[in-house]
Structure formats: C-alpha cells, structure tokens
Amino acid sequence: MFCASLAVLLLCCTICYSAVDQCGETHETYSNWLHEENTCSDSQDIGDFGSSLIKDIYTSVKKAECDLANPSDYPPHYSPREGEEFDFIIVGSGSAGAVIANRLSELSEWNILLLEAGGNPTKTTEIPGVYMALSKSELDWQYQTDQYEDNCLGMINNSCNMPRGKVLGGTSAINANIYVRGNWRDFDSWAAVGNEGWDYENVLKYFKKSENIKAKEVLKTSNYQNYHGENGFLTVDSWNDYGLDGLINVFAEGMKELGYDTNMDVNGESQTGFAKVQGTIIDGKRCSTAKAFLSPIKNRTNLKISKHSLVTKLMVDKTTKTAHGVKFLDKQGKEIQVRARKEVIISAGAINSPQLLMLSGIGPRKHLEELGIEVIQDLPVGEKLHDHMIMVGLVLSFNYTREIKSITDHMYDFLKTNNSKLSSIGMLGYSTFINTLENKIDFPDMQIQHGNFDVNDVKSLALALDRFGLREEISKQYHEINSKRYIALLLPTLLRPASTGKILLSSTDPTDKPQIITGFLSNNDDFETLLRTTEFISKFSSTKAMRKLDTQFHEIAPPACTVHPLSSREFRKCALRHLTSTCWHQTSTCKMGRDGDPTAVVNPQLQVRGVRQLRVADASIMPSVVSGNINAAVIMIGEKAADLIKESWL
C-alpha cells in the first residue's frame, strides 16, 4: 500500500509535470517535508528502525524522480539583445538542429545562437511507456491535416492528428525513439539523381559518428563494426521486452512460416525480416537529441540557447538576396531581431521550415502573391510532402496473459530499477519488414509495426485511440475486442509512398498553423501495396504458430464501409480511407536536388537556391522519405550538414 501511495504521488508529479520544477529543494527543506508528512500516529518514532527505512525509501525515490528531466541537465536559457550578432543562427533544436549546434560549437572562435520555440523536456519525456501522452500536450505543435481531403474519414472532423515536437530536442523528445536508419538503396537513389555525397557509403560514416551502440544483440553480430559506431553522443540500446517473451517468440515463429527470419540488426547487412529494433535510450530512459547532443555541452560559452522563442521571419537583403538574421518573438511576445555574420540554418522540421521560408518571401510565387507576400525567391517550397502512411484498423486478439500490476507500481519500479512496463514500448520494439511483391530483393516496401494491450486495458487503449483521433463509434470496436482478449494492433506502414502532399500558409500570421495537405492515397499504387499487406496479415494470423494462441483476425469496420461485404476489396479500400493516418514521418518539403532540378529547394550542400548564407538541414531536405523511422536519418543529416558548413567557412 505504501509503494502504491508513493507511486501515485510521484506519478502526479511526473505525468502532470508543470513548468515549475520542485526538484531544486534543499535536503533540509525535503527533510522537513518528510517530518511534516510522517503524522500517521501519535507514537514516537525517533530512532525507530522501520521509520528510518521508510524515510530512506522516500529519499531515494525522490532523488530518482528529480533525476528525470532535471533542468540543470540542459543548457540555460539565454535572452538575446536587440540587434545582437552571432556567427551562426540555428532555428530549431530538434533531431538535426541539436546536432548542428553541438558540432559547430566545437570551434570555440564561432559564436552560435540556437532558437527553440519550446522549453526544456518534461519528466514524461523520459518514460518510454507513456510517450503517447506527449502528443496533444504542450510539447506538441498539435497540427491537424486538411479536413477536406478524401482520407482520415474515420477521425474527428475528418482530420488526422500530426504531432511535432515543440521542445528542446524537437520531435525526438516526444516520439517513440525507434532507431531505424532506412535501406542503403534509399541513399544511393538520392545520389543517383544528382545529390553527390549522399550515397550510402558517404552517409554511413555520419550514422556511425553519432552512434554509441550498446545493444547486446547487435554487438554479438560478427561484423557490427562495419555498420555501427561506439564513440558517439547518441546511445542506441535494446528495448526492454517486459513480460512479452512468449508473445514475441510466437510472432517470430509465425513470420518464419511466411518466409521472414528474425533480424537482430535492421541497421546492418540486411533490413528484411522480423526485426528487433533498437532505440535511442539510456538506462531504460528515452534519449532525445537534446539529452544526447546538448546536455554534454551545456557549459560551452560560445553556444547560446534561447527557449520559448518563435522565429517569425528571416531577414534577407532583397538586393543581394543574402540572409543576415532573423526576427523572433520571445516568451513575453516581444519581437527581437538578431543578426548572423556567416549563416542562418533552418532546422525547424518538414512543416515549420517551409512555413518560415514562405513567410519570408521564399516559396511558390503564385501562393505567396495570393497572400500579399513579397517574393524574394520563387522556389517549390512546401511541395513534395512525403509521409509514411499507417493503417490502424487491423487487430489480432489471442489468449495470452502476463503479470498485471497497477500503473503506480510500474512507476515505482521504473524509478528504482528501470525494469518496468514503463521502460518498455512493448511490441512496438519489433517490426516486420516485408516486400509485398514477394521478390527476393532486400528492399522492403512495408514495415508492420505492433501495438499491444493487456486484456481490458481500457485506459491505455483509450489513450492510443484518442491520439489517433478516432471517432467514438469506431473506438468502441477496439474496446469490445479488448474487453475479453489480449490484443495487438498490426500497423502496416507504407515505406515508399507514391502519394505526395504539400504545406501551404493559412495566412501571413506566423502564429497561425499552416495548412497540411497529406495527399494520402492519392496514388492507386499505395492502395495496392496496403491491400497486399492486409492479406499478408490475414495469412499471418492463420499460421501454425499463431494458432497456438487461438489468434483471431479482426478488421475494424467504419460505419460508412459496412455497405460492402467485410474483407472484400471494396470494404478494405473504404477502411483505408477512414483508418489511415500519419506515422509522424513528414519529409521532403524543402527537397534537395541538383542544379537544374525544378523540384529542388536546396542544393546538395543544403544551401537554399538563389539565396546566400541560408541553409535548411532537417527532414524537409530528403529527396524522398527513407524506408523506415526517420529520426536516425535526420540526425545523420545534422551531422553531415555541420561538416558541410565547416567546409564552407574554414
């Protein structure tokens, strides 16, 4: 009872964490608090052994709680003066921006300003098992897709949630921290269309530069040093499988029946198979790029970080087309201008980077003129939006149980041992990479991810469905299945979508959210790949291995789709229109390309075409989305961008 009560207290402090941190209390103050709270009886407990032990437990758990996202672990806030000059100004501290800030500030003679619209990571950002709670929070930009598209029809207002991190570390602070680089053919294809220096052989050294590989299953492979680094800032380790060994083994057997062996290193020699994916985690806690790349250098005097600072416009000389600074709003809403002697680097992500460029007069002429924005450079900014579509309507249920504890007990275990359900992301720590065309090429077109829920796990399932934004009448179907059986959502994720969308400005107000047109399922090839995957999952559910668990395959039926026979081609196409969402992997809105490529915004050095001293370095520059979770590739982009910048100025 004591542990549960204590965990409730800590959970409230952790999950409902506010900007006011209380972990700076002195030991004396905390001891006084302990004494005041210890009023359970009138008996004297001075020198009592049991009371002493309880106080020790309180103290140790309090210390563990205070070690979560302690503000002192991050660089302090800096308030730039009006007109202050820096060598480099970086906009955005996410998966690329934090890396660039780290690498440029290695040169003590360079002064760098990093501007971030959010603040420090909160305690919840440390806990793997509750990462879904971070979307739709104050750490999320809370973007919504265009409600007039012919997709997301099963979501509230016909609009999908599109989470993006608004915090030090960007989306790496609120995502699932899965470390998948993509396929080597992705990068070779970038180089093949004119992006010299971006082939796999060249980018591999940057993946290795960042990485500090700790995953035991990877270290056991004979040639891991060909693919992995051991001295980087970014720790990559194994996820805790907490109580899922039996289920994982059965899944592996079932996939093997269908021709897919278990793959312990999806970032190594081969990508295909039932893969144990690694994560950016340290000691069971999540690791954003803020923790990996900014915390170790928090005391560098030549790097200043201004938090809660929304950049509203680039300052570009219209005659010479040279970027020389930015305007931003500080936490109080005051507009401040700062200047860059060398470069402005935009690392605000695939939504915010094109928004900032267009607000500054760099973008499609017709669109900018319609909004009354003076055009400085006519470029296809915001076009070619790529995203991994994910289908959320396929459910397997089976007879499976594992130890059930309260969330408060799991929180206590997490704080004290890091061995807890909360230090795990469950079956999401495994993905199956398949080629639905059934050829033997190691170039999967589909990643099947998994989300698992204990029997009648009402709260966790409700949170996940809410974050997908599903309508109530659709969410009920998941709960009905889960009320009696253990379930797994099998989540087909389209790795190389043919469909593309775009980002447009809603207005000239930088605080207005841009219009996001996903273009999901606008190309019939994507329908066909997803339909083939649905059939694959149906076959998987019927394998000998899965029948051991009395597995049942369920297809969620949006009411509008019930006019078609269940499991028919027409039903499944309708369900895809209703139940396909984003996998948080937006890219390519400031596409990189060779000179003469009319679809390119930046060149292979990441310089904005036609504008001097301005670069973009984040997911938006990808010529096409990589075949896997994109966070690792964006960190690589940050590493390579830093070297490109150094080569320009040294």
Coordinates of C-alpha atoms in Angstrom, one line a residue, residues 15-593:
I15 CA 2.8 12.8 -15.8
C16 CA 1.2 16.1 -14.8
Y17 CA 4.6 17.9 -14.6
S18 CA 4.4 21.7 -15.0
A19 CA 6.9 24.3 -15.9
V20 CA 7.6 24.8 -12.2
D21 CA 10.3 22.3 -11.1
Q22 CA 10.3 21.3 -7.5
C23 CA 13.5 19.2 -7.5
G24 CA 15.7 22.1 -6.5
E25 CA 14.6 21.8 -2.9
T26 CA 17.4 21.6 -0.3
H27 CA 17.9 18.4 1.6
E28 CA 16.9 20.3 4.7
T29 CA 13.6 21.5 3.2
Y30 CA 12.9 18.0 2.0
S31 CA 13.7 16.5 5.4
N32 CA 11.3 19.0 7.0
W33 CA 8.6 17.9 4.5
L34 CA 9.2 14.3 5.4
H35 CA 8.9 15.1 9.0
E36 CA 5.6 17.0 8.5
E37 CA 4.2 14.2 6.4
N38 CA 5.0 11.5 8.8
T39 CA 2.0 12.0 11.1
C40 CA 0.4 8.6 10.8
S41 CA 0.2 8.1 14.5
D42 CA 0.9 9.8 17.8
S43 CA 3.6 7.3 18.7
Q44 CA 7.2 8.5 19.0
D45 CA 9.3 7.1 16.1
I46 CA 12.6 8.7 16.8
G47 CA 15.2 6.1 16.3
D48 CA 12.6 3.6 15.1
F49 CA 14.2 1.2 12.6
G50 CA 11.1 0.9 10.4
S51 CA 10.5 4.6 10.2
S52 CA 14.2 5.1 9.2
L53 CA 13.8 2.6 6.4
I54 CA 10.7 4.3 5.1
K55 CA 12.4 7.7 5.1
D56 CA 15.3 6.2 3.2
I57 CA 12.9 4.9 0.6
Y58 CA 11.2 8.3 0.3
T59 CA 14.6 10.0 -0.1
S60 CA 15.9 7.5 -2.7
V61 CA 12.7 7.7 -4.8
K62 CA 12.6 11.5 -4.6
K63 CA 16.2 11.5 -5.9
A64 CA 15.3 9.2 -8.8
E65 CA 12.3 11.4 -9.6
C66 CA 14.4 14.5 -9.5
D67 CA 16.9 13.0 -11.9
L68 CA 14.1 12.8 -14.6
A69 CA 14.5 15.8 -16.9
N70 CA 16.3 17.9 -14.3
P71 CA 16.5 21.4 -15.7
S72 CA 20.1 21.6 -14.6
D73 CA 20.9 18.8 -17.1
Y74 CA 20.1 21.2 -20.0
P75 CA 21.8 24.4 -21.2
P76 CA 20.4 27.5 -19.5
H77 CA 18.2 30.0 -21.3
Y78 CA 19.7 33.0 -23.0
S79 CA 17.9 36.2 -23.9
P80 CA 19.5 37.8 -26.9
R81 CA 19.7 41.6 -27.0
E82 CA 18.1 43.5 -29.9
G83 CA 20.5 43.6 -32.8
E84 CA 23.0 41.1 -31.2
E85 CA 25.3 39.4 -33.7
F86 CA 26.3 35.8 -33.9
D87 CA 28.3 33.8 -36.4
F88 CA 25.6 31.3 -36.9
I89 CA 21.9 31.3 -36.0
I90 CA 20.2 27.9 -35.9
V91 CA 16.4 27.8 -36.0
G92 CA 15.1 24.7 -34.2
S93 CA 16.7 22.4 -31.7
G94 CA 15.3 19.1 -33.0
S95 CA 16.8 15.9 -34.4
A96 CA 19.1 17.9 -36.7
G97 CA 19.4 21.3 -35.0
A98 CA 20.7 20.0 -31.7
V99 CA 23.4 18.0 -33.6
I100 CA 24.5 21.1 -35.7
A101 CA 24.6 23.3 -32.6
N102 CA 26.9 20.7 -30.9
R103 CA 29.2 20.3 -33.9
L104 CA 29.6 24.0 -34.8
S105 CA 30.2 25.0 -31.2
E106 CA 33.3 22.6 -31.2
L107 CA 35.0 25.6 -32.7
S108 CA 35.5 28.0 -29.8
E109 CA 36.0 31.0 -32.1
W110 CA 32.5 30.7 -33.5
N111 CA 29.5 32.1 -31.6
I112 CA 26.2 30.3 -32.2
L113 CA 22.7 31.1 -31.3
L114 CA 20.1 28.3 -31.2
L115 CA 16.5 29.4 -31.2
E116 CA 13.8 27.0 -29.9
A117 CA 10.0 27.6 -29.8
G118 CA 9.6 25.3 -26.8
G119 CA 11.3 24.8 -23.5
N120 CA 13.0 22.1 -21.6
P121 CA 11.9 18.5 -21.8
T122 CA 9.5 17.4 -19.0
K123 CA 9.6 14.3 -16.9
T124 CA 7.2 12.5 -19.1
T125 CA 9.7 12.7 -22.0
E126 CA 11.9 10.3 -20.0
I127 CA 9.4 7.5 -19.8
P128 CA 9.2 5.1 -22.8
G129 CA 5.9 3.6 -21.9
V130 CA 3.9 6.8 -21.9
Y131 CA 5.2 8.5 -25.0
M132 CA 1.7 8.6 -26.5
A133 CA 0.7 11.0 -23.7
L134 CA 3.2 13.6 -25.1
S135 CA 1.2 14.1 -28.3
K136 CA -1.6 16.7 -27.9
S137 CA 0.4 18.1 -24.9
E138 CA 2.1 21.5 -24.5
L139 CA 5.2 19.9 -26.0
D140 CA 3.4 19.2 -29.3
W141 CA 2.6 21.8 -32.1
Q142 CA -0.7 19.9 -32.3
Y143 CA -1.0 20.1 -36.1
Q144 CA -4.1 18.8 -37.9
T145 CA -4.4 17.7 -41.5
D146 CA -6.7 19.3 -44.0
Q147 CA -10.2 18.1 -43.3
Y148 CA -11.4 18.4 -46.9
E149 CA -9.1 15.6 -48.2
D150 CA -10.5 12.2 -49.1
N151 CA -8.7 10.5 -46.2
C152 CA -8.7 10.5 -42.4
L153 CA -12.5 10.0 -42.7
G154 CA -12.7 7.9 -39.5
M155 CA -11.1 10.7 -37.5
I156 CA -12.8 13.5 -35.6
N157 CA -13.6 16.3 -38.1
N158 CA -12.1 14.1 -40.9
S159 CA -8.7 15.3 -39.8
C160 CA -5.7 13.3 -38.6
N161 CA -3.5 14.5 -35.7
M162 CA 0.0 15.3 -36.9
P163 CA 2.3 15.5 -33.8
R164 CA 5.5 17.6 -34.0
G165 CA 7.8 18.4 -31.1
K166 CA 7.8 21.9 -29.7
V167 CA 10.5 21.4 -27.1
L168 CA 14.3 21.2 -26.8
G169 CA 15.0 18.1 -28.8
G170 CA 12.0 18.6 -31.1
T171 CA 10.1 15.5 -32.1
S172 CA 12.9 13.3 -30.8
A173 CA 11.6 14.3 -27.3
I174 CA 8.0 13.1 -28.0
N175 CA 8.3 10.2 -30.5
A176 CA 8.8 6.5 -29.8
N177 CA 12.7 6.9 -30.1
I178 CA 12.9 4.0 -32.5
Y179 CA 16.3 3.9 -34.3
V180 CA 15.9 2.6 -37.9
R181 CA 18.1 4.2 -40.5
G182 CA 16.3 3.1 -43.6
N183 CA 17.6 1.0 -46.5
W184 CA 21.0 1.6 -48.2
R185 CA 19.2 1.8 -51.5
D186 CA 17.4 4.9 -50.3
F187 CA 20.6 6.9 -50.1
D188 CA 22.1 5.5 -53.3
S189 CA 18.9 6.7 -55.0
W190 CA 19.4 10.2 -53.6
A191 CA 22.9 10.3 -55.1
A192 CA 21.7 8.8 -58.4
V193 CA 19.5 11.8 -59.1
G194 CA 22.4 14.2 -58.7
N195 CA 22.8 14.6 -54.9
E196 CA 26.6 14.0 -54.8
G197 CA 27.9 12.9 -51.5
W198 CA 24.6 11.5 -50.2
D199 CA 25.1 7.9 -51.3
Y200 CA 25.1 5.2 -48.6
E201 CA 28.9 4.9 -48.4
N202 CA 29.2 8.6 -47.6
V203 CA 26.3 8.9 -45.1
L204 CA 27.2 5.7 -43.3
K205 CA 30.2 7.4 -41.7
Y206 CA 27.8 10.0 -40.2
F207 CA 25.5 7.4 -38.8
K208 CA 28.5 5.8 -37.2
K209 CA 29.8 9.2 -36.0
S210 CA 26.7 9.9 -33.9
E211 CA 26.3 6.4 -32.5
N212 CA 27.3 4.8 -29.2
I213 CA 25.9 1.3 -29.8
K214 CA 25.1 -0.7 -26.7
A215 CA 22.5 -3.2 -27.9
K216 CA 23.8 -6.6 -26.9
E217 CA 22.1 -8.4 -29.8
V218 CA 23.9 -6.1 -32.3
L219 CA 27.2 -6.4 -30.5
K220 CA 27.0 -10.1 -30.9
T221 CA 27.0 -9.9 -34.7
S222 CA 30.3 -10.7 -36.3
N223 CA 30.5 -7.6 -38.5
Y224 CA 28.7 -4.9 -36.4
Q225 CA 31.7 -2.6 -36.6
N226 CA 31.2 -2.2 -40.3
Y227 CA 27.8 -0.5 -39.6
H228 CA 27.9 0.9 -36.1
G229 CA 29.9 3.4 -34.0
E230 CA 30.8 3.1 -30.4
N231 CA 32.1 6.6 -29.5
G232 CA 29.2 9.0 -30.5
F233 CA 26.9 11.1 -28.4
L234 CA 23.8 9.1 -29.2
T235 CA 23.3 5.9 -27.2
V236 CA 21.5 3.2 -29.1
D237 CA 20.4 0.3 -27.0
S238 CA 17.9 -2.6 -26.7
W239 CA 14.3 -2.1 -25.6
N240 CA 13.0 -3.9 -22.5
D241 CA 10.6 -6.6 -23.6
Y242 CA 9.0 -6.8 -20.2
G243 CA 6.8 -9.9 -20.0
L244 CA 6.4 -10.3 -23.8
D245 CA 9.0 -13.0 -24.4
G246 CA 6.3 -15.7 -25.1
L247 CA 4.4 -13.5 -27.5
I248 CA 7.5 -12.3 -29.3
N249 CA 8.7 -15.9 -29.8
V250 CA 5.3 -16.9 -31.3
F251 CA 5.3 -13.8 -33.6
A252 CA 8.8 -14.8 -34.8
E253 CA 7.7 -18.4 -35.5
G254 CA 4.7 -17.2 -37.4
M255 CA 6.8 -14.8 -39.6
K256 CA 9.3 -17.6 -40.2
E257 CA 6.5 -19.7 -41.6
L258 CA 5.8 -17.0 -44.1
G259 CA 9.5 -16.8 -45.1
Y260 CA 10.8 -14.0 -42.8
D261 CA 13.6 -14.8 -40.4
T262 CA 14.4 -12.9 -37.2
N263 CA 16.7 -10.0 -37.9
M264 CA 18.6 -8.7 -34.9
D265 CA 20.3 -5.8 -36.7
V266 CA 17.9 -3.9 -39.0
N267 CA 20.6 -1.3 -39.5
G268 CA 23.3 -3.8 -40.5
E269 CA 23.7 -6.0 -43.5
S270 CA 20.0 -6.7 -44.2
Q271 CA 16.8 -4.9 -43.5
T272 CA 14.3 -7.6 -44.3
G273 CA 12.7 -9.8 -41.6
F274 CA 11.0 -9.9 -38.2
A275 CA 13.3 -7.3 -36.6
K276 CA 14.1 -6.4 -33.1
V277 CA 14.6 -2.6 -33.5
Q278 CA 16.8 -0.6 -31.2
G279 CA 16.0 2.7 -29.6
T280 CA 17.7 5.9 -28.6
I281 CA 17.6 5.1 -24.9
I282 CA 20.0 5.4 -21.9
D283 CA 19.5 3.1 -18.8
G284 CA 15.9 2.4 -19.7
K285 CA 15.0 6.1 -20.2
R286 CA 14.3 7.8 -23.5
C287 CA 17.0 9.9 -25.1
S288 CA 16.2 12.9 -27.3
T289 CA 18.8 14.8 -29.2
A290 CA 18.6 17.4 -26.5
K291 CA 19.8 14.9 -24.0
A292 CA 22.4 13.3 -26.3
F293 CA 23.9 16.4 -28.0
L294 CA 23.1 19.4 -25.9
S295 CA 23.3 18.2 -22.3
P296 CA 27.0 17.2 -22.6
I297 CA 27.9 20.6 -23.9
K298 CA 25.7 22.7 -21.7
N299 CA 28.6 24.8 -20.4
R300 CA 30.1 25.8 -23.7
T301 CA 30.3 29.6 -23.6
N302 CA 30.1 30.0 -27.3
L303 CA 26.7 28.4 -27.6
K304 CA 23.6 30.3 -26.5
I305 CA 20.1 28.8 -26.5
S306 CA 17.1 31.0 -26.4
K307 CA 14.0 29.0 -25.4
H308 CA 10.3 29.8 -26.0
S309 CA 11.5 31.8 -29.0
L310 CA 9.3 31.6 -32.1
V311 CA 11.1 32.7 -35.2
T312 CA 8.7 34.7 -37.4
K313 CA 10.7 35.8 -40.3
L314 CA 14.1 35.6 -42.0
M315 CA 15.9 38.9 -42.6
V316 CA 17.0 38.8 -46.2
D317 CA 18.6 41.6 -48.2
K318 CA 16.3 41.9 -51.3
T319 CA 19.1 43.3 -53.5
T320 CA 21.8 40.8 -52.8
K321 CA 19.5 38.0 -51.7
T322 CA 21.6 37.4 -48.6
A323 CA 20.2 36.2 -45.3
H324 CA 21.6 38.2 -42.5
G325 CA 19.4 37.4 -39.5
V326 CA 16.0 36.6 -38.1
K327 CA 13.1 38.1 -36.2
F328 CA 11.6 36.1 -33.3
L329 CA 9.0 36.5 -30.5
D330 CA 10.3 35.9 -27.0
K331 CA 8.2 34.3 -24.2
Q332 CA 6.6 37.7 -23.5
G333 CA 5.7 38.2 -27.1
K334 CA 8.3 40.9 -27.7
E335 CA 9.8 40.9 -31.2
I336 CA 13.6 40.8 -31.3
Q337 CA 16.0 40.9 -34.3
V338 CA 19.3 39.1 -34.2
R339 CA 21.9 39.1 -36.9
A340 CA 24.1 36.3 -38.4
R341 CA 27.6 37.2 -39.7
K342 CA 28.0 33.9 -41.6
E343 CA 24.8 31.9 -42.0
V344 CA 21.2 31.2 -40.9
I345 CA 20.5 27.5 -40.7
I346 CA 16.8 26.4 -40.6
S347 CA 16.3 23.1 -38.8
A348 CA 12.6 23.5 -37.8
G349 CA 11.3 20.4 -39.5
A350 CA 9.3 19.4 -42.5
I351 CA 6.3 21.6 -41.5
N352 CA 7.8 24.6 -39.8
S353 CA 10.8 25.1 -42.1
P354 CA 8.7 25.6 -45.3
Q355 CA 6.3 27.8 -43.3
L356 CA 9.2 30.1 -42.2
L357 CA 10.6 30.2 -45.7
M358 CA 7.3 31.2 -47.2
L359 CA 6.6 33.8 -44.6
S360 CA 9.9 35.3 -45.5
G361 CA 9.2 35.5 -49.2
I362 CA 10.9 32.3 -50.3
G363 CA 8.4 29.9 -51.9
P364 CA 6.0 29.4 -54.8
R365 CA 5.3 32.8 -56.4
K366 CA 1.6 32.3 -57.0
H367 CA 0.9 31.2 -53.5
L368 CA 2.9 34.0 -51.9
E369 CA 1.4 36.7 -54.1
E370 CA -2.1 35.4 -53.3
L371 CA -1.3 36.2 -49.6
G372 CA 0.3 39.5 -50.4
I373 CA 3.9 38.4 -49.5
E374 CA 6.7 40.0 -51.5
V375 CA 8.5 37.3 -53.4
I376 CA 12.3 37.2 -52.8
Q377 CA 12.9 33.8 -54.4
D378 CA 10.5 31.7 -56.4
L379 CA 11.0 28.1 -55.2
P380 CA 8.8 25.0 -54.8
V381 CA 8.8 25.3 -51.0
G382 CA 6.2 23.1 -49.3
E383 CA 5.7 20.8 -52.3
K384 CA 6.5 17.1 -52.4
L385 CA 5.4 16.3 -48.8
H386 CA 6.2 12.7 -48.1
D387 CA 4.9 10.8 -45.1
H388 CA 4.7 7.1 -44.1
M389 CA 1.0 6.2 -44.0
I390 CA 0.0 3.9 -41.3
M391 CA -3.2 1.8 -41.2
V392 CA -4.7 1.5 -37.7
G393 CA -7.7 -0.8 -38.4
L394 CA -6.2 -4.3 -38.2
V395 CA -6.4 -6.2 -34.9
L396 CA -5.2 -9.6 -33.7
S397 CA -6.7 -11.0 -30.5
F398 CA -5.4 -14.1 -28.6
N399 CA -5.2 -16.0 -25.4
Y400 CA -2.2 -14.5 -23.7
T401 CA -1.5 -13.2 -20.3
R402 CA 1.4 -11.6 -18.4
E403 CA 1.8 -10.3 -14.9
I404 CA -0.6 -7.4 -14.2
K405 CA 0.5 -4.6 -12.0
S406 CA -1.0 -1.2 -11.3
I407 CA 0.4 1.8 -13.2
T408 CA 1.6 3.2 -9.9
D409 CA 3.6 0.0 -9.1
H410 CA 5.1 0.1 -12.6
M411 CA 6.1 3.7 -12.0
Y412 CA 7.8 2.8 -8.7
D413 CA 9.7 0.0 -10.5
F414 CA 10.7 2.4 -13.3
L415 CA 12.2 4.9 -10.9
K416 CA 14.0 2.4 -8.8
T417 CA 15.2 -0.3 -11.3
N418 CA 14.4 0.8 -14.9
N419 CA 12.9 -2.7 -15.3
S420 CA 9.2 -2.0 -15.7
K421 CA 6.4 -1.9 -18.2
L422 CA 7.0 1.8 -18.4
S423 CA 10.6 1.3 -19.5
S424 CA 9.3 -0.7 -22.5
I425 CA 7.4 0.3 -25.7
G426 CA 6.0 -3.3 -25.8
M427 CA 5.7 -4.9 -29.2
L428 CA 6.5 -1.6 -30.9
G429 CA 10.1 -2.6 -30.2
Y430 CA 9.7 -5.1 -33.1
S431 CA 8.8 -4.5 -36.7
T432 CA 8.5 -6.9 -39.7
F433 CA 10.0 -5.5 -42.9
I434 CA 8.5 -7.3 -45.9
N435 CA 8.4 -7.0 -49.6
T436 CA 4.7 -7.3 -50.6
L437 CA 5.7 -8.0 -54.3
E438 CA 7.3 -11.2 -53.0
N439 CA 10.6 -10.7 -54.8
K440 CA 13.9 -11.6 -53.1
I441 CA 15.4 -8.1 -53.2
D442 CA 16.3 -6.8 -49.7
F443 CA 14.3 -3.6 -50.2
P444 CA 11.1 -3.9 -48.2
D445 CA 8.1 -1.7 -49.2
M446 CA 6.2 -2.3 -46.0
Q447 CA 7.0 -2.1 -42.3
I448 CA 4.5 -3.8 -40.0
Q449 CA 4.6 -2.3 -36.5
H450 CA 2.7 -3.5 -33.5
G451 CA 0.9 -2.0 -30.5
N452 CA -0.2 -4.4 -27.7
F453 CA -2.7 -4.1 -24.9
D454 CA -3.4 -6.4 -21.9
V455 CA -6.9 -7.8 -21.5
N456 CA -9.4 -5.0 -20.8
D457 CA -6.6 -2.3 -20.7
V458 CA -9.2 0.4 -21.0
K459 CA -7.1 3.4 -20.1
S460 CA -4.0 2.6 -22.3
L461 CA -6.1 1.7 -25.3
A462 CA -8.3 4.8 -24.9
L463 CA -5.2 7.0 -24.8
A464 CA -3.8 5.4 -28.0
L465 CA -7.1 5.7 -29.9
D466 CA -7.6 9.3 -28.7
R467 CA -4.1 10.2 -30.0
F468 CA -5.1 8.7 -33.4
G469 CA -8.2 10.9 -33.2
L470 CA -10.7 8.2 -33.9
R471 CA -14.4 8.8 -33.7
E472 CA -16.2 7.3 -30.7
E473 CA -18.3 4.8 -32.7
I474 CA -15.1 3.4 -34.3
S475 CA -13.1 3.3 -31.0
K476 CA -15.8 1.2 -29.4
Q477 CA -15.0 -1.7 -31.7
Y478 CA -11.4 -1.9 -30.4
H479 CA -12.7 -1.8 -26.8
E480 CA -15.2 -4.6 -27.4
I481 CA -12.5 -6.9 -28.7
N482 CA -10.1 -5.9 -25.9
S483 CA -12.7 -6.4 -23.2
K484 CA -12.3 -10.2 -23.3
R485 CA -8.9 -10.8 -25.0
Y486 CA -5.3 -9.6 -25.3
I487 CA -4.9 -7.6 -28.5
A488 CA -2.3 -6.4 -30.8
L489 CA -2.8 -3.7 -33.4
L490 CA -0.9 -4.7 -36.5
L491 CA 0.1 -1.4 -38.1
P492 CA 1.1 -1.6 -41.8
T493 CA 3.4 1.3 -42.6
L494 CA 4.0 2.2 -46.2
L495 CA 7.7 2.8 -46.6
R496 CA 7.9 4.4 -50.1
P497 CA 4.6 6.1 -50.7
A498 CA 3.8 7.2 -54.3
S499 CA 1.3 9.8 -52.9
T500 CA 2.6 13.2 -52.0
G501 CA 1.1 16.3 -50.4
K502 CA 2.0 19.9 -49.6
I503 CA 2.4 22.5 -47.0
L504 CA 0.7 25.9 -47.6
L505 CA 0.4 29.0 -45.5
S506 CA -3.0 29.7 -43.9
S507 CA -2.2 33.4 -43.5
T508 CA 0.7 35.8 -43.1
D509 CA 0.4 35.4 -39.3
P510 CA 3.4 33.3 -38.1
T511 CA 1.4 32.1 -35.1
D512 CA -1.3 30.6 -37.4
K513 CA -0.8 26.9 -38.2
P514 CA -0.1 26.1 -41.8
Q515 CA -2.4 24.1 -44.0
I516 CA -1.3 20.4 -44.3
I517 CA -2.5 18.5 -47.3
T518 CA -1.2 15.0 -46.9
G519 CA -2.2 13.6 -50.3
F520 CA -2.7 10.2 -48.6
L521 CA -3.9 7.5 -51.0
S522 CA -4.0 9.9 -53.9
N523 CA -2.0 7.4 -55.9
N524 CA -3.5 4.0 -56.5
D525 CA -0.2 2.2 -56.1
D526 CA -0.4 2.9 -52.4
F527 CA -3.8 1.3 -52.2
E528 CA -2.5 -1.8 -53.8
T529 CA 0.5 -2.1 -51.5
L530 CA -1.6 -1.7 -48.4
L531 CA -4.2 -4.2 -49.7
R532 CA -1.4 -6.8 -50.3
T533 CA -0.2 -6.2 -46.7
T534 CA -3.7 -6.7 -45.3
E535 CA -3.9 -10.1 -47.0
F536 CA -0.4 -10.9 -45.6
I537 CA -1.5 -10.1 -42.1
S538 CA -4.6 -12.3 -42.5
K539 CA -2.3 -15.2 -43.6
F540 CA 0.0 -14.5 -40.6
S541 CA -2.9 -14.8 -38.2
S542 CA -3.6 -18.3 -39.5
T543 CA -0.1 -19.7 -39.3
K544 CA 0.5 -22.7 -37.1
A545 CA 2.4 -20.6 -34.6
M546 CA -0.3 -18.0 -34.2
R547 CA -3.0 -20.7 -33.9
K548 CA -1.2 -21.8 -30.7
L549 CA -2.7 -18.6 -29.1
D550 CA -6.1 -19.1 -30.7
T551 CA -5.4 -16.0 -32.7
Q552 CA -8.4 -14.2 -34.3
F553 CA -8.1 -11.6 -37.1
H554 CA -10.4 -8.5 -36.8
E555 CA -10.9 -5.8 -39.3
I556 CA -12.3 -2.6 -37.8
A557 CA -15.4 -1.6 -39.7
P558 CA -16.2 2.2 -40.1
P559 CA -20.0 2.5 -40.4
A560 CA -19.7 4.0 -43.8
C561 CA -17.9 0.9 -45.0
T562 CA -20.4 -1.7 -43.9
V563 CA -22.3 -1.3 -47.2
H564 CA -19.5 -3.6 -48.5
P565 CA -19.0 -7.2 -47.5
L566 CA -16.4 -7.5 -44.7
S567 CA -12.9 -8.2 -46.0
S568 CA -13.9 -7.5 -49.6
R569 CA -11.7 -5.4 -51.7
E570 CA -14.3 -2.6 -51.7
F571 CA -14.6 -2.8 -47.9
R572 CA -10.8 -2.6 -47.4
K573 CA -10.3 0.3 -49.7
C574 CA -13.1 2.1 -47.8
A575 CA -11.5 1.2 -44.5
L576 CA -8.2 2.6 -45.7
R577 CA -9.8 6.0 -46.5
H578 CA -11.1 6.0 -42.9
L579 CA -8.3 4.5 -40.9
T580 CA -5.1 5.6 -42.5
S581 CA -3.1 8.2 -40.5
T582 CA 0.4 9.6 -40.2
C583 CA 3.4 7.8 -38.8
W584 CA 4.9 11.1 -37.8
H585 CA 7.5 10.9 -40.6
Q586 CA 7.0 14.0 -42.7
T587 CA 9.8 14.8 -45.2
S588 CA 10.8 16.4 -48.5
T589 CA 9.1 19.8 -48.3
C590 CA 12.4 21.6 -49.0
K591 CA 13.7 18.9 -51.3
M592 CA 17.4 18.6 -52.0
G593 CA 18.4 18.3 -55.7

